[in-house]
Short mmCIF file of C-alpha atoms in Angstrom, two decimals:
data_model
loop_
_atom_site.label_atom_id
_atom_site.label_comp_id
_atom_site.label_asym_id
_atom_site.label_seq_id
_atom_site.Cartn_x
_atom_site.Cartn_y
_atom_site.Cartn_z
CA GLN D 1 -84.52 38.24 125.71
CA LYS D 2 -85.23 34.82 124.28
CA ILE D 3 -86.01 32.06 126.75
CA PRO D 4 -85.07 28.84 125.02
CA LEU D 5 -86.07 25.26 125.61
CA ILE D 6 -83.80 22.59 124.16
CA SER D 7 -84.50 19.03 123.12
CA GLN D 8 -83.05 16.05 124.94
CA ALA D 9 -80.88 15.25 121.91
CA TRP D 10 -79.47 18.80 121.96
CA ALA D 11 -78.76 18.57 125.67
CA SER D 12 -77.00 15.22 125.30
CA LYS D 13 -74.91 16.52 122.40
CA TYR D 14 -73.81 19.90 123.72
CA TYR D 15 -74.08 19.43 127.49
CA PRO D 16 -73.02 15.80 128.03
CA ALA D 17 -71.38 16.50 131.38
CA GLY D 18 -74.50 17.46 133.31
CA ASP D 19 -77.79 19.29 133.54
CA ALA D 20 -78.34 21.79 130.72
CA VAL D 21 -80.86 23.91 132.63
CA GLY D 22 -79.31 27.24 133.61
CA LYS D 23 -76.53 27.04 131.02
CA LEU D 24 -75.89 29.98 128.69
CA LEU D 25 -76.62 29.64 125.00
CA ILE D 26 -75.83 31.68 121.89
CA SER D 27 -78.44 30.91 119.25
CA GLY D 28 -78.51 31.49 115.52
CA GLY D 29 -74.74 31.70 115.07
CA CYS D 30 -74.77 35.35 116.17
CA TYR D 31 -71.64 35.88 118.26
CA ASP D 32 -72.56 39.49 119.11
CA CYS D 33 -76.07 38.61 120.34
CA PRO D 34 -76.67 38.45 124.09
CA ARG D 35 -76.52 35.03 125.66
CA THR D 36 -79.76 33.40 126.73
CA THR D 37 -80.36 30.96 129.55
CA VAL D 38 -81.73 27.49 128.98
CA VAL D 39 -84.85 27.11 131.12
CA GLY D 40 -85.86 23.54 130.32
CA VAL D 41 -85.29 20.32 128.40
CA VAL D 42 -88.13 18.75 126.42
CA GLY D 43 -88.57 15.41 124.69
CA ASP D 44 -87.21 14.75 121.21
CA VAL D 45 -89.41 15.31 118.15
CA LYS D 46 -88.10 14.41 114.70
CA TYR D 47 -90.01 17.14 112.91
CA GLN D 48 -87.60 17.23 109.95
CA GLY D 49 -88.20 13.56 109.10
CA LEU D 50 -87.98 10.18 110.76
CA ASP D 51 -84.42 9.72 109.54
CA GLN D 52 -83.23 13.15 110.72
CA ASN D 53 -81.71 14.28 114.00
CA ALA D 54 -83.88 15.56 116.83
CA ASP D 55 -81.58 18.45 117.83
CA ALA D 56 -83.76 21.50 118.41
CA VAL D 57 -83.96 24.80 120.29
CA TYR D 58 -87.43 26.23 120.95
CA THR D 59 -88.06 29.94 121.54
CA PRO D 60 -91.29 31.95 122.03
CA LEU D 61 -93.06 32.83 118.78
CA ASP D 62 -92.92 36.55 119.42
CA GLU D 63 -89.15 36.45 119.92
CA GLY D 64 -88.07 34.01 117.23
CA TYR D 65 -87.62 34.29 113.50
CA PRO D 66 -90.73 34.40 111.25
CA GLN D 67 -91.74 30.81 110.69
CA GLY D 68 -94.62 28.53 109.90
CA LEU D 69 -96.48 26.39 112.38
CA ILE D 70 -97.82 22.88 112.08
CA LEU D 71 -101.16 22.19 113.73
CA PHE D 72 -102.39 18.66 114.38
CA VAL D 73 -106.15 18.23 114.60
CA ARG D 74 -107.71 14.98 115.80
CA THR D 75 -110.88 14.09 113.94
CA ARG D 76 -113.49 11.36 114.26
CA GLY D 77 -114.17 11.10 110.55
CA ARG D 78 -112.21 11.59 107.36
CA PRO D 79 -109.60 14.34 107.83
CA ALA D 80 -110.41 15.79 104.41
CA ASP D 81 -113.95 16.59 105.61
CA TYR D 82 -112.55 18.86 108.33
CA ALA D 83 -110.04 20.81 106.23
CA GLU D 84 -112.39 23.69 105.43
CA ARG D 85 -113.58 23.88 109.04
CA VAL D 86 -110.01 24.25 110.27
CA LYS D 87 -109.29 26.97 107.71
CA ALA D 88 -112.49 28.78 108.69
CA ALA D 89 -111.53 28.65 112.36
CA PHE D 90 -108.18 30.29 111.57
CA ARG D 91 -109.83 32.98 109.45
CA SER D 92 -112.25 33.76 112.25
CA ILE D 93 -109.26 34.55 114.50
CA ASP D 94 -107.07 36.32 111.93
CA ALA D 95 -108.12 36.65 108.30
CA GLU D 96 -104.54 37.49 107.27
CA VAL D 97 -103.08 34.16 108.39
CA PRO D 98 -102.42 31.92 105.36
CA VAL D 99 -103.32 28.27 105.88
CA GLN D 100 -101.58 25.82 103.56
CA GLY D 101 -100.80 22.15 103.28
CA VAL D 102 -103.84 20.59 104.94
CA ALA D 103 -103.21 16.85 104.72
CA PRO D 104 -103.86 13.69 106.77
CA LEU D 105 -101.12 12.61 109.15
CA GLU D 106 -100.50 9.36 107.30
CA THR D 107 -99.77 11.37 104.15
CA GLN D 108 -97.15 13.42 106.02
CA VAL D 109 -95.56 10.30 107.52
CA TYR D 110 -95.59 8.52 104.16
CA GLY D 111 -93.83 11.48 102.55
CA SER D 112 -91.22 11.68 105.32
CA ILE D 113 -90.13 8.07 104.73
CA ALA D 114 -90.28 8.23 100.93
CA ALA D 115 -86.49 8.43 100.49
CA PRO D 116 -85.64 5.57 102.91
CA ARG D 117 -88.39 3.46 101.35
CA HIS D 118 -86.98 4.11 97.87
CA TRP D 119 -83.47 3.11 98.92
CA ALA D 120 -84.78 0.02 100.71
CA SER D 121 -86.61 -1.07 97.54
CA LEU D 122 -83.52 -0.44 95.42
CA ILE D 123 -81.22 -2.36 97.76
CA GLY D 124 -83.81 -5.14 98.01
CA GLY D 125 -83.84 -5.43 94.21
CA PHE D 126 -80.05 -5.67 94.13
CA ALA D 127 -80.20 -8.31 96.86
CA VAL D 128 -82.61 -10.44 94.81
CA VAL D 129 -80.35 -10.18 91.75
CA ALA D 130 -77.32 -11.07 93.89
CA LEU D 131 -79.18 -14.09 95.30
CA LEU D 132 -80.06 -15.30 91.80
CA LEU D 133 -76.46 -14.88 90.65
CA ALA D 134 -75.22 -16.73 93.73
CA GLY D 135 -77.66 -19.57 93.03
CA ILE D 136 -76.53 -19.81 89.42
CA GLY D 137 -72.90 -19.73 90.52
CA THR D 138 -73.47 -22.46 93.12
CA PHE D 139 -75.21 -24.65 90.53
CA GLY D 140 -72.37 -24.14 88.07
CA MET D 141 -69.77 -24.92 90.72
CA LEU D 142 -71.50 -28.15 91.75
CA SER D 143 -71.91 -29.18 88.12
CA TYR D 144 -68.22 -28.61 87.52
CA THR D 145 -67.32 -30.53 90.69
CA VAL D 146 -69.41 -33.50 89.57
CA SER D 147 -67.86 -33.49 86.10
CA VAL D 148 -64.32 -33.37 87.55
CA ARG D 149 -65.01 -36.09 90.12
CA ARG D 150 -66.99 -38.33 87.77
CA ARG D 151 -64.36 -41.07 87.82
CA GLU D 152 -64.13 -40.92 91.63
CA ILE D 153 -67.91 -41.13 91.89
CA GLY D 154 -67.94 -44.15 89.55
CA VAL D 155 -65.29 -45.91 91.65
CA ARG D 156 -67.21 -45.22 94.88
CA MET D 157 -70.42 -46.60 93.42
CA ALA D 158 -68.57 -49.65 92.07
CA LEU D 159 -67.24 -50.31 95.59
CA GLY D 160 -70.78 -50.24 97.03
CA ALA D 161 -71.61 -46.60 97.77
CA ASN D 162 -75.28 -45.87 97.24
CA ARG D 163 -76.80 -42.88 95.48
CA GLY D 164 -77.59 -41.01 98.72
CA GLU D 165 -74.01 -41.22 99.96
CA VAL D 166 -72.65 -39.87 96.67
CA VAL D 167 -75.17 -37.01 96.63
CA GLY D 168 -74.34 -36.23 100.27
CA LEU D 169 -70.63 -36.11 99.43
CA ILE D 170 -71.18 -33.59 96.62
CA VAL D 171 -73.61 -31.47 98.63
CA LYS D 172 -71.25 -31.44 101.62
CA SER D 173 -68.38 -30.12 99.54
CA GLY D 174 -70.67 -27.47 98.06
CA MET D 175 -71.95 -26.43 101.48
CA VAL D 176 -68.40 -26.01 102.77
CA LEU D 177 -67.61 -23.60 99.94
CA ALA D 178 -70.95 -21.80 100.32
CA GLY D 179 -70.41 -21.43 104.08
CA ALA D 180 -66.94 -20.02 103.55
CA GLY D 181 -68.28 -17.54 100.99
CA ALA D 182 -71.12 -16.49 103.31
CA ALA D 183 -68.69 -15.96 106.20
CA ILE D 184 -66.39 -13.81 104.07
CA GLY D 185 -69.35 -11.82 102.70
CA LEU D 186 -70.75 -11.24 106.19
CA ALA D 187 -67.37 -10.06 107.47
CA LEU D 188 -67.01 -7.62 104.56
CA ALA D 189 -70.57 -6.36 105.10
CA LEU D 190 -69.87 -5.67 108.79
CA LEU D 191 -66.69 -3.81 107.90
CA GLY D 192 -68.61 -1.77 105.33
CA THR D 193 -71.34 -0.77 107.77
CA ARG D 194 -68.79 0.33 110.37
CA ARG D 195 -67.07 2.61 107.87
CA ILE D 196 -70.38 4.17 106.83
#
C-alpha cells in the first residue's frame, strides 16, 4: 500500500477545513484502487516551473509509477567539471541506470523562466511603443490647443500676462487631460487584471 506525503499547497486545496494527516486519498484517478492514508504534509516545491502550481503527492519509489529523479549536487568549482564524476558514481552503484541532463542549476532556473521572461519582454516592448504614441498624441493635442487659443493667448499677453503664465495655462490644461486619460487607463487595466 502506498504511503503518501502531500504538499502544503495540496493540503490547503483539498483539505481546507483541517489537518490532512490521517485523511484517506485515492491517487492516480483510479476509483477501484484501495484508498491510502496521508501520513504527512511537506513544504511546497515548484518542480514543474516557477510559474506552476506546487500541488504534489509523494509516494515511495518502489510503489510509485516509473519515473525519473533529479539529483542536486553542490560543488566548489565549476559544475561542468563534476559531471563525469557524478555519472561515474551512479555507474558504480548500478551500471544500468541512465544519467541524462547534467546541467548547472542556473541553467535549469533560466530555462524554467524562459516563457515568462519572453512575455515580459514582449509586453515591455508594447509598453514602450504605447508610451511613444501617447507622447506624440499629447504633443499634437497641445499644439492644436495652442493654435485654437492663439487669439486668447494674444489678448492675455496684451493685457500684461507674461510668457511663464501663458505656458503654465497651456500645460495645466494638458495635464488635466493627461491625468484624466491616465485615470481611465488605470481603471481599465485593473478591471482587465481582475478578469484574467
